[in-house]
Coordinates of C-alpha atoms in Angstrom, one line a residue:
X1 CA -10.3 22.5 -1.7
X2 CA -12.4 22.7 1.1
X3 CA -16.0 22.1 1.3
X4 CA -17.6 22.5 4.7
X5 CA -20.9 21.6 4.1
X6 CA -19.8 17.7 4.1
X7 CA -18.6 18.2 8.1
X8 CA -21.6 20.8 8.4
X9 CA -23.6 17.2 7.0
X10 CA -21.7 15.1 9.0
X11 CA -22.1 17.1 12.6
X12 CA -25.8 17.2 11.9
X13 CA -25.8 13.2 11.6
X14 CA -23.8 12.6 14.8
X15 CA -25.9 15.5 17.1
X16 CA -29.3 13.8 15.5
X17 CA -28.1 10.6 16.0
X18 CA -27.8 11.7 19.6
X19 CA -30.8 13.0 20.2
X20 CA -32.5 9.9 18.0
X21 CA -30.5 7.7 20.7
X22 CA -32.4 9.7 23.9
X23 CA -35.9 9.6 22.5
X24 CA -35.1 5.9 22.1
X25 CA -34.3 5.8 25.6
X26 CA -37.3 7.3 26.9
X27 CA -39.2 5.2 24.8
X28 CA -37.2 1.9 26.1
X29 CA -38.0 3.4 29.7
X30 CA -41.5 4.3 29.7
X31 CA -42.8 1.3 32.1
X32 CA -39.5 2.0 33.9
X33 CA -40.3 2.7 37.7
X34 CA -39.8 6.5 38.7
X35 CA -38.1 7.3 35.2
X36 CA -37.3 10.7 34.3
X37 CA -37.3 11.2 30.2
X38 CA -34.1 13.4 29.0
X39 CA -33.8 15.7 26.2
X40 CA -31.0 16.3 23.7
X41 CA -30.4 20.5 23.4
X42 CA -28.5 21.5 20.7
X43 CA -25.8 24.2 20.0
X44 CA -24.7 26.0 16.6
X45 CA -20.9 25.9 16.1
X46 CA -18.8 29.1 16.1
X47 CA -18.9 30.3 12.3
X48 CA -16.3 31.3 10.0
X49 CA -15.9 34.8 9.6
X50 CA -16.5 36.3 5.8
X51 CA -16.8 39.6 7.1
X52 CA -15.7 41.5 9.6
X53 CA -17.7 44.5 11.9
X54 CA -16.4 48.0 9.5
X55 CA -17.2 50.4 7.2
X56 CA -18.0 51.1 3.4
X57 CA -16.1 54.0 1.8
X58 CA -19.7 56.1 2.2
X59 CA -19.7 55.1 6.0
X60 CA -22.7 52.8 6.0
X61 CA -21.6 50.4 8.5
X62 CA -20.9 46.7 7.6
X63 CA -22.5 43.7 9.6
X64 CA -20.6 40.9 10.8
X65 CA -21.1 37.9 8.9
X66 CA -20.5 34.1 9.4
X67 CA -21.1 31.0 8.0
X68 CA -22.0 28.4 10.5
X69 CA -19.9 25.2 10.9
X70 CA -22.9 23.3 12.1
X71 CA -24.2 21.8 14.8
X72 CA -23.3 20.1 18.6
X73 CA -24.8 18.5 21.5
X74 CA -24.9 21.0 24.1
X75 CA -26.1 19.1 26.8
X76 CA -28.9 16.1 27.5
X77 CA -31.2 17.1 30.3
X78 CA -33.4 15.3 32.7
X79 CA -37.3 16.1 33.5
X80 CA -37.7 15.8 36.9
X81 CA -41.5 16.1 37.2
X82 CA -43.1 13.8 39.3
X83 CA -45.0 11.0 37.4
X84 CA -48.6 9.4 38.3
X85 CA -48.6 7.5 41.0
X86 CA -50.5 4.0 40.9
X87 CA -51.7 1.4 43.8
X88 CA -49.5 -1.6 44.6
X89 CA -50.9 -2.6 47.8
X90 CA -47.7 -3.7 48.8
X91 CA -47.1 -2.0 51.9
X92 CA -43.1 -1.6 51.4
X93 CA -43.7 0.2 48.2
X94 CA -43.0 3.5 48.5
X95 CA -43.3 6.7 46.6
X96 CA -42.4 10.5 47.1
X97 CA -45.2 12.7 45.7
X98 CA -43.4 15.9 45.7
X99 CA -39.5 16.8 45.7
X100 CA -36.6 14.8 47.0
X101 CA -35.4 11.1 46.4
X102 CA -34.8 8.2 48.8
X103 CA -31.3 7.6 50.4
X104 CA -29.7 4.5 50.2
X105 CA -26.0 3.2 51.3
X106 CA -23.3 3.3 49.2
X107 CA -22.8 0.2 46.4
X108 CA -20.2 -2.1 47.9
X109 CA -17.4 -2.2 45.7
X110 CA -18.2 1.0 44.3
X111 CA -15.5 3.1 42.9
X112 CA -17.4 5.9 45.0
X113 CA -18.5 5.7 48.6
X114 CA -21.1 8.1 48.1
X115 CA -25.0 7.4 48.9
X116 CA -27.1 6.9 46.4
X117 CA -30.2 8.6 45.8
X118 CA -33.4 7.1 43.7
X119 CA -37.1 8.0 43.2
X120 CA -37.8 4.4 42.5
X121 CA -39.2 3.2 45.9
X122 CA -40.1 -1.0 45.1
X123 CA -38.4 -2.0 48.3
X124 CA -38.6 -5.2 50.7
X125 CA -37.4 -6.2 53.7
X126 CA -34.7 -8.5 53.5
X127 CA -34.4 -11.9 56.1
X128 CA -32.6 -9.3 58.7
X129 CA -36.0 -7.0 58.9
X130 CA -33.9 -4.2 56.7
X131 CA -35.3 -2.2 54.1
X132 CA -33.6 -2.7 51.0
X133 CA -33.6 -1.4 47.3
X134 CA -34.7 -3.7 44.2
X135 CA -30.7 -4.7 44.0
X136 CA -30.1 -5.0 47.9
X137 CA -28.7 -1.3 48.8
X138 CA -30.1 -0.4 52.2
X139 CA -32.3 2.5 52.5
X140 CA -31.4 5.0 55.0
X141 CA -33.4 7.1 57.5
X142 CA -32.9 7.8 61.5
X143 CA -33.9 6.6 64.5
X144 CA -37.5 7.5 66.4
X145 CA -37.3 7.2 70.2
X146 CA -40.6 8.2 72.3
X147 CA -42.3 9.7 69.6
X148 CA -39.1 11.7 68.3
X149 CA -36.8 11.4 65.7
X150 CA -33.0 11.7 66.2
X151 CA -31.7 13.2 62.9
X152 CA -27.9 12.6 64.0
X153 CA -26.2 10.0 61.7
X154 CA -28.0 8.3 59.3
X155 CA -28.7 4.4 60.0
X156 CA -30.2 1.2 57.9
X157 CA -33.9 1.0 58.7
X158 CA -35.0 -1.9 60.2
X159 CA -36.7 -3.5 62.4
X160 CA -37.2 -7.0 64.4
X161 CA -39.3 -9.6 62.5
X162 CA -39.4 -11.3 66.1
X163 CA -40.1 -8.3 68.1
X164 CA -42.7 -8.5 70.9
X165 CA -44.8 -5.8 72.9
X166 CA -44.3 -6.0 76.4
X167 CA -47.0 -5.8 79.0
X168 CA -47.8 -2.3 80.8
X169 CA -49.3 -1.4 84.0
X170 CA -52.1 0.9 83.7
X171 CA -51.1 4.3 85.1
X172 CA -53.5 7.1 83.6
X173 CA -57.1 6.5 82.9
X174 CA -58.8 10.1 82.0
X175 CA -62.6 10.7 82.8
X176 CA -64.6 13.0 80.2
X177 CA -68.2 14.0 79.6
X178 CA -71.0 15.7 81.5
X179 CA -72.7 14.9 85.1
X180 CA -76.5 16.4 84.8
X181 CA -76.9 19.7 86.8
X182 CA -80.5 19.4 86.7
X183 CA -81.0 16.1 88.7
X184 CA -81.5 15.9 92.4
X185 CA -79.3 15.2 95.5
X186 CA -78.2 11.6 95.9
X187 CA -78.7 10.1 91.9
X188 CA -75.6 7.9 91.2
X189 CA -74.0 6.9 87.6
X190 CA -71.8 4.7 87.6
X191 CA -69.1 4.3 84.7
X192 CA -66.5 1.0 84.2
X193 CA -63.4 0.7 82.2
X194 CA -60.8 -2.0 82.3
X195 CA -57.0 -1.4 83.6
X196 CA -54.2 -3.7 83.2
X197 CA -51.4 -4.6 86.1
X198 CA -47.9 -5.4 85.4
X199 CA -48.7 -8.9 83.8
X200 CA -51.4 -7.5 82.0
X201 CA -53.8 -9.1 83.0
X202 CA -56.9 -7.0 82.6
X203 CA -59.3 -6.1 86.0
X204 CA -62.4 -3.7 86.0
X205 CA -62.7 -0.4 87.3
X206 CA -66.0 1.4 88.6
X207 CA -66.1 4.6 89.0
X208 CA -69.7 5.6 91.1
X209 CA -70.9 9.3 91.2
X210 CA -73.5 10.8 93.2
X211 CA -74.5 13.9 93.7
X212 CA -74.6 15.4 96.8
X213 CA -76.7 17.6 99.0
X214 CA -74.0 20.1 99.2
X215 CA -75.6 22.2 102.4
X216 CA -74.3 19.2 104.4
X217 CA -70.9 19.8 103.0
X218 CA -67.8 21.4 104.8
X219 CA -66.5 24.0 102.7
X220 CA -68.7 24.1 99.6
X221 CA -70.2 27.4 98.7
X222 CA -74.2 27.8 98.1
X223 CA -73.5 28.5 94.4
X224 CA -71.1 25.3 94.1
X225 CA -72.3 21.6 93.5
X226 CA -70.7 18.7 94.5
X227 CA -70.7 14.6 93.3
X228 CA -69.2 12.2 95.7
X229 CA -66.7 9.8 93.9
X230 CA -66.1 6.0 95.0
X231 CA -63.9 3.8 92.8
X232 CA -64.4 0.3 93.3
X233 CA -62.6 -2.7 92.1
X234 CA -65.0 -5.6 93.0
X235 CA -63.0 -6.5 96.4
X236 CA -60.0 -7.7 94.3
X237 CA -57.5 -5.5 96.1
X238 CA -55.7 -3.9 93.2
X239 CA -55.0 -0.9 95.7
X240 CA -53.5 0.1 98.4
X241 CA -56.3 -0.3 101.5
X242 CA -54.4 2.7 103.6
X243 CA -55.0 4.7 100.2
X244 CA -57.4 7.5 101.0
X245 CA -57.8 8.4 98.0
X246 CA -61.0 6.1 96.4
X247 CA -63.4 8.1 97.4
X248 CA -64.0 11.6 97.8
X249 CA -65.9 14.7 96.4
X250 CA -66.1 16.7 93.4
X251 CA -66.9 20.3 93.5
X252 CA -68.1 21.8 90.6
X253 CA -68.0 25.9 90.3
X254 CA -71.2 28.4 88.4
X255 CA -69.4 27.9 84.9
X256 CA -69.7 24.2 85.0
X257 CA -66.0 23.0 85.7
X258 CA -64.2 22.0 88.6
X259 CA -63.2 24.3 91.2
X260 CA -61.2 21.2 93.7
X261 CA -61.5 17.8 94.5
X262 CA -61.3 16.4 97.6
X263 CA -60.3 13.2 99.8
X264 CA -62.8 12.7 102.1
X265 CA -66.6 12.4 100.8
X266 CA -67.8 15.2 103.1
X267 CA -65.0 17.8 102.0
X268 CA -63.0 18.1 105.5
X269 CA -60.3 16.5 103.8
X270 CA -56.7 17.7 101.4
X271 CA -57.5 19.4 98.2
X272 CA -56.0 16.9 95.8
X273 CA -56.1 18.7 92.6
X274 CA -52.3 20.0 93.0
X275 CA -51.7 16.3 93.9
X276 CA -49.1 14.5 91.7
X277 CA -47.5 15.2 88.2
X278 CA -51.2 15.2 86.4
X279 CA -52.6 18.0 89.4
X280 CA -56.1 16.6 88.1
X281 CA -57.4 14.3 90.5
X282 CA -57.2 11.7 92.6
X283 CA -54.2 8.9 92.8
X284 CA -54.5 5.5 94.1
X285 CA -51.8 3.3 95.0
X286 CA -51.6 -0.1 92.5
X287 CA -51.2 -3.1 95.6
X288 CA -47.4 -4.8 95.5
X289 CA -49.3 -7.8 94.5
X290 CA -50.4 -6.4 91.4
X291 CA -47.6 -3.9 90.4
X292 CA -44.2 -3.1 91.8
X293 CA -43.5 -0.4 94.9
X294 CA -44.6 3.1 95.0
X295 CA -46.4 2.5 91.3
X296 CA -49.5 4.8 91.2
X297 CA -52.9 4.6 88.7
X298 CA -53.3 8.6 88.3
X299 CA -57.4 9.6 87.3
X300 CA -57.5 13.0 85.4
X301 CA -60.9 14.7 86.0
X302 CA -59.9 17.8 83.8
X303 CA -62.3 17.0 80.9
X304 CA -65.5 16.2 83.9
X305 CA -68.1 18.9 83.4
X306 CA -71.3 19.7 85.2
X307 CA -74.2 21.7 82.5
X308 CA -77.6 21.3 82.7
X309 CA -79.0 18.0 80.1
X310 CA -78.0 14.7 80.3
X311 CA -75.2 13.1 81.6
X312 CA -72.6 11.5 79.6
X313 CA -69.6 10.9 82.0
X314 CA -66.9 8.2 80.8
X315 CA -63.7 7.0 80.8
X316 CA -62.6 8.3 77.4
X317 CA -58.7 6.8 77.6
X318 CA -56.4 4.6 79.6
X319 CA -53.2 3.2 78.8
X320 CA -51.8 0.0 79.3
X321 CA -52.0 -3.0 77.3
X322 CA -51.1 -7.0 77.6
X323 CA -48.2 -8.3 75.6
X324 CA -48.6 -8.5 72.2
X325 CA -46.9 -10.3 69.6
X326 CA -46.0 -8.3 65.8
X327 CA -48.5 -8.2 63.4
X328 CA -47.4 -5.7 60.6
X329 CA -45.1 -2.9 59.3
X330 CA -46.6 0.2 57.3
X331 CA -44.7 3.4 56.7
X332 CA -46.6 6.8 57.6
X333 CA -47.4 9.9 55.2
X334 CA -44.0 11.6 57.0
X335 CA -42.0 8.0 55.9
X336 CA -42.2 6.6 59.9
X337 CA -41.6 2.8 60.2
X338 CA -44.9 2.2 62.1
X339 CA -44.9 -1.5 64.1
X340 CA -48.2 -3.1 64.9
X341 CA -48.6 -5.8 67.3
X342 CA -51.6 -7.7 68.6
X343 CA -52.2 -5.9 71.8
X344 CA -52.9 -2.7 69.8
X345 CA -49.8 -1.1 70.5
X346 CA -48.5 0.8 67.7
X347 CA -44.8 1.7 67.9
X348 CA -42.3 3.8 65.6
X349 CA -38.8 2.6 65.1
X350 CA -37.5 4.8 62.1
X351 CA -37.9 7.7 60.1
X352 CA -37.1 7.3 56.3
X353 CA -34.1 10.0 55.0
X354 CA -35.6 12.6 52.0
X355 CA -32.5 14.0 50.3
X356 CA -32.5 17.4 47.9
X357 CA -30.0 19.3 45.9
X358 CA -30.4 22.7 44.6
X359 CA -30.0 21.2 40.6
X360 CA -30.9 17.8 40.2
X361 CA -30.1 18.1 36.9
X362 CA -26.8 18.2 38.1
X363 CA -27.1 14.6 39.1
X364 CA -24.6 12.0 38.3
X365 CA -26.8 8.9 37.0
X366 CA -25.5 5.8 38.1
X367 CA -27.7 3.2 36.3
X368 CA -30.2 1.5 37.7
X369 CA -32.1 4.4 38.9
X370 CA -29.4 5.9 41.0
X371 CA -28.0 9.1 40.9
X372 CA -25.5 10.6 43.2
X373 CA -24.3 14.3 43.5
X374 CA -21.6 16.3 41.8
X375 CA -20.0 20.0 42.2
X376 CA -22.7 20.9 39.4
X377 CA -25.6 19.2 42.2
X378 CA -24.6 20.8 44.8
X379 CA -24.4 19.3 48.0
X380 CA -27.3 16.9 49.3
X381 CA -29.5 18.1 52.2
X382 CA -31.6 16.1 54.2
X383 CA -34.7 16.5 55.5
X384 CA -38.3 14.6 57.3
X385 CA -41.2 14.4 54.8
X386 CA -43.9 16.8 55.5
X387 CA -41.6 19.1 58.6
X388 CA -38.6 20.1 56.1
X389 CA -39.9 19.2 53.0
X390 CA -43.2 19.9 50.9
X391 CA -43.1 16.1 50.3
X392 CA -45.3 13.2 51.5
X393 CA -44.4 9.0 51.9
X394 CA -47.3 7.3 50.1
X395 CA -47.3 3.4 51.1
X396 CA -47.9 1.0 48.6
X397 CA -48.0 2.9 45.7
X398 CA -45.2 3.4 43.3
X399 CA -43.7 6.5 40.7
X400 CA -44.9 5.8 37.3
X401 CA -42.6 7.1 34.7
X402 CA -42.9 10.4 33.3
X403 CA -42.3 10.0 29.4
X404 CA -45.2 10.7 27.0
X405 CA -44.7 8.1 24.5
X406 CA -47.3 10.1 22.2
X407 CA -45.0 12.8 22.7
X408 CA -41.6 10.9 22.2
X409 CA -43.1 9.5 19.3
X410 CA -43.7 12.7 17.7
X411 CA -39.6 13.5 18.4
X412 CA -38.9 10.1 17.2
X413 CA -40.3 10.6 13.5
X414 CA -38.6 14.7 14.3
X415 CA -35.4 13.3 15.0
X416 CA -35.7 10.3 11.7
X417 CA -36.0 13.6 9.0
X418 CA -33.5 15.9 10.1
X419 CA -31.1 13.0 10.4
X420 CA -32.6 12.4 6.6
X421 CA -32.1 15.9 5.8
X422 CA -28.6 16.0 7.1
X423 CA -27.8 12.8 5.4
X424 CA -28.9 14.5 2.1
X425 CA -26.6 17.5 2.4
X426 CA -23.7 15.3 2.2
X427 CA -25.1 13.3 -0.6
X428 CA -25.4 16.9 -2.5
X429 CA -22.1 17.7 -1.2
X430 CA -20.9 14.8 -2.7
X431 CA -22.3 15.5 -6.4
X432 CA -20.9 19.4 -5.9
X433 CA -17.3 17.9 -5.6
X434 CA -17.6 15.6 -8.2
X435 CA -18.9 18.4 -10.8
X436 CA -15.9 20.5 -9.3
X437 CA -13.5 17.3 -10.5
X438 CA -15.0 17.6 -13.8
X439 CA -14.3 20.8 -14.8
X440 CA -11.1 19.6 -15.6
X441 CA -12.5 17.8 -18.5

């Protein structure tokens, strides 16, 4: 005799069993960092057929019937949605909000070489300057030289815990603002900013305007003004005295901007604005004692206007800086590994690596909040945070996980009955083959 509600009982024990084991593990994971909660889905067992697809003798058809076998496991998914994310203030913690995980090396001694891809961003750099994982796999990213990022083979990020900033020469200083229209012929402003020579040592910069009576001026029109320029650096002799170049005239145009600039304060001189790679103004020569051969400081007038109110001229950038010695990491919204240093100079070394895959629930897990792709994944694809990807790096801050223990512990007590229930149809199972037995009596 067979009875089949005692395996029907039975499959219902080991499937809820299952699922009582996943909402345990949500439960268990719920202060986990960056967890994703799982679900157990279910699926009926093929039937056994009582009867078949037909018809009766008055040709009403006949419907097929089956009685079910019970039930399976069909598969235990994974809820990708992104959890809360909460403040650390460590600057090395790092979360995604949006798609994508971080990529980290393979784990030496790993059956597979593949990399390993987690949400859970508590890193640290490690005595070497590299950015590691919580259990020491290096987190992978590429390369940013001047500003760009080299997205050729992935490489550890890093950086040098004794790296310095080298002194720069000051070679572009940039003048901005307004020079009155309405005052009169021969009213000077004078504006200062400090350069740097090769050393770094810092020297200041005047830069005198006056405006001048432009009917004594070789080749300026009656509707043009002009300023006379002189740029002065306190007779320290940062320039080159056969430079002729320090002084000279600005000529303005009827709209307000500048039409040329000369090198000789009476205009007789070269038009300089087509002078040089900036083809904005004048060029002085730094002096061999200050900075090497044929080294130039480069003035860019382009952002000099002349409107009627007050003036406002001023140096509104330069570069150069002194040496400077590190002060601090932090990571930027697009995951760049940003150096500070105490000179000001800010410098990026490496971009951090966002991998994808087309089902994530296709994701091997590999403990310990690793995953790593599979034929079901599909293959991973890389990408920079906020260019390729709808994704953003926010420093110090880390994924909460996602489970809602309310909600898992609504599923818990679900799972707890129909484990009960199933439990009770082999206890009446049970009682139905032992009445059978005693029919014989």
């Amino acid at each position: 005799m067979s009875l089949e509600s005692l395996s029907i009982g039975v499959s219902g024990l080991r499937s809820h069993q299952t699922r009582l084991d996943t909402v345990s593990n949500n439960i268990a994971n719920s202060s986990t960092t960056a967890f994703k909660r799982q679900r157990a889905a279910f699926s009926e067992e093929l039937g056994q057929a009582i009867l078949g697809v037909g018809r009766t003798a008055g040709g009403s058809a006949i419907n097929p019937s089956k009685v079910g076998r019970g039930v399976s496991v069909a598969s235990i998914d994974r809820n990708f949605s992104q959890g809360s994310l909460n403040d650390t203030g460590i600057k090395t913690d790092l979360a995604l909000n949006g798609d994508g995980f971080f990529v980290a090396s393979p784990k030496s001694g790993a059956a597979s070489d593949q990399r390993r891809l987690t949400r859970a961003g508590n890193f640290t750099f490690n005595q070497n300057g590299e950015l590691v994982t919580a259990n020491g796999l290096n987190v992978q990213g590429w390369e940013v030289n001047d500003g760009k990022t080299d997205t050729g083979a992935l490489k550890n990020i890093q950086f040098d815990p004794n790296a310095q900033s080298a002194a720069q020469f000051t070679s572009e200083a940039s003048v901005g603002g307004n020079l009155s229209a309405d005052v009169e012929s021969g009213t000077k402003t004078s504006i200062s900013t400090v350069i740097r020579d090769e050393q770094g040592t810092a020297h200041n910069v005047v830069l005198e305007l006056t405006k001048a009576d432009d009917s004594t001026k070789t080749g300026v029109g009656t509707d043009q003004d002009a300023w006379e320029y002189a740029i002065k650096d306190n007779g320290k002799g940062l320039f080159d005295g056969s430079s002729p170049e320090n002084e000279g005239l600005v000529v303005f145009g009827s709209d307000g901007s500048i039409d040329s600039i000369n090198d000789a304060k009476d205009g007789s001189g070269t038009d300089i604005t087509s002078n040089g790679p900036f083809e904005k103004g004048p060029r002085l020569n730094w002096d061999t004692d200050f900075v090497g051969n044929n080294k130039n400081l480069n003035f860019d007038f382009s952002n000099l206007t002349q409107y009627s109110g007050s003036t406002t001229a001023k140096f509104e950038s330069q570069n150069g800086n002194s040496s400077g010695e590190l002060s601090g990491v932090q990571f930027t919204p697009e995951g760049k590994l940003q150096l500070n240093y105490t000179n000001g100079v800010q410098e990026e070394k490496y971009q951090l690596a966002i991998g994808d895959v087309n089902n994530p629930n296709g994701l091997e897990q590999q403990g310990e909040n690793f995953f790593t792709t599979t034929g079901a994944s599909g293959d991973l694809q890389l990408g920079q945070a906020g260019r390729d990807l709808q994704t953003s790096v926010v420093s110090g801050a880390l994924e909460s996980s996602n489970v809602d223990l309310a909600k898992e512990f609504s599923d818990l007590i679900k799972a707890q009955r129909s484990y009960q229930a199933s439990s009770q149809i082999i206890t009446t199972a049970d009682e139905v083959l032992n009445q059978t037995v005693q029919l014989k009596r």
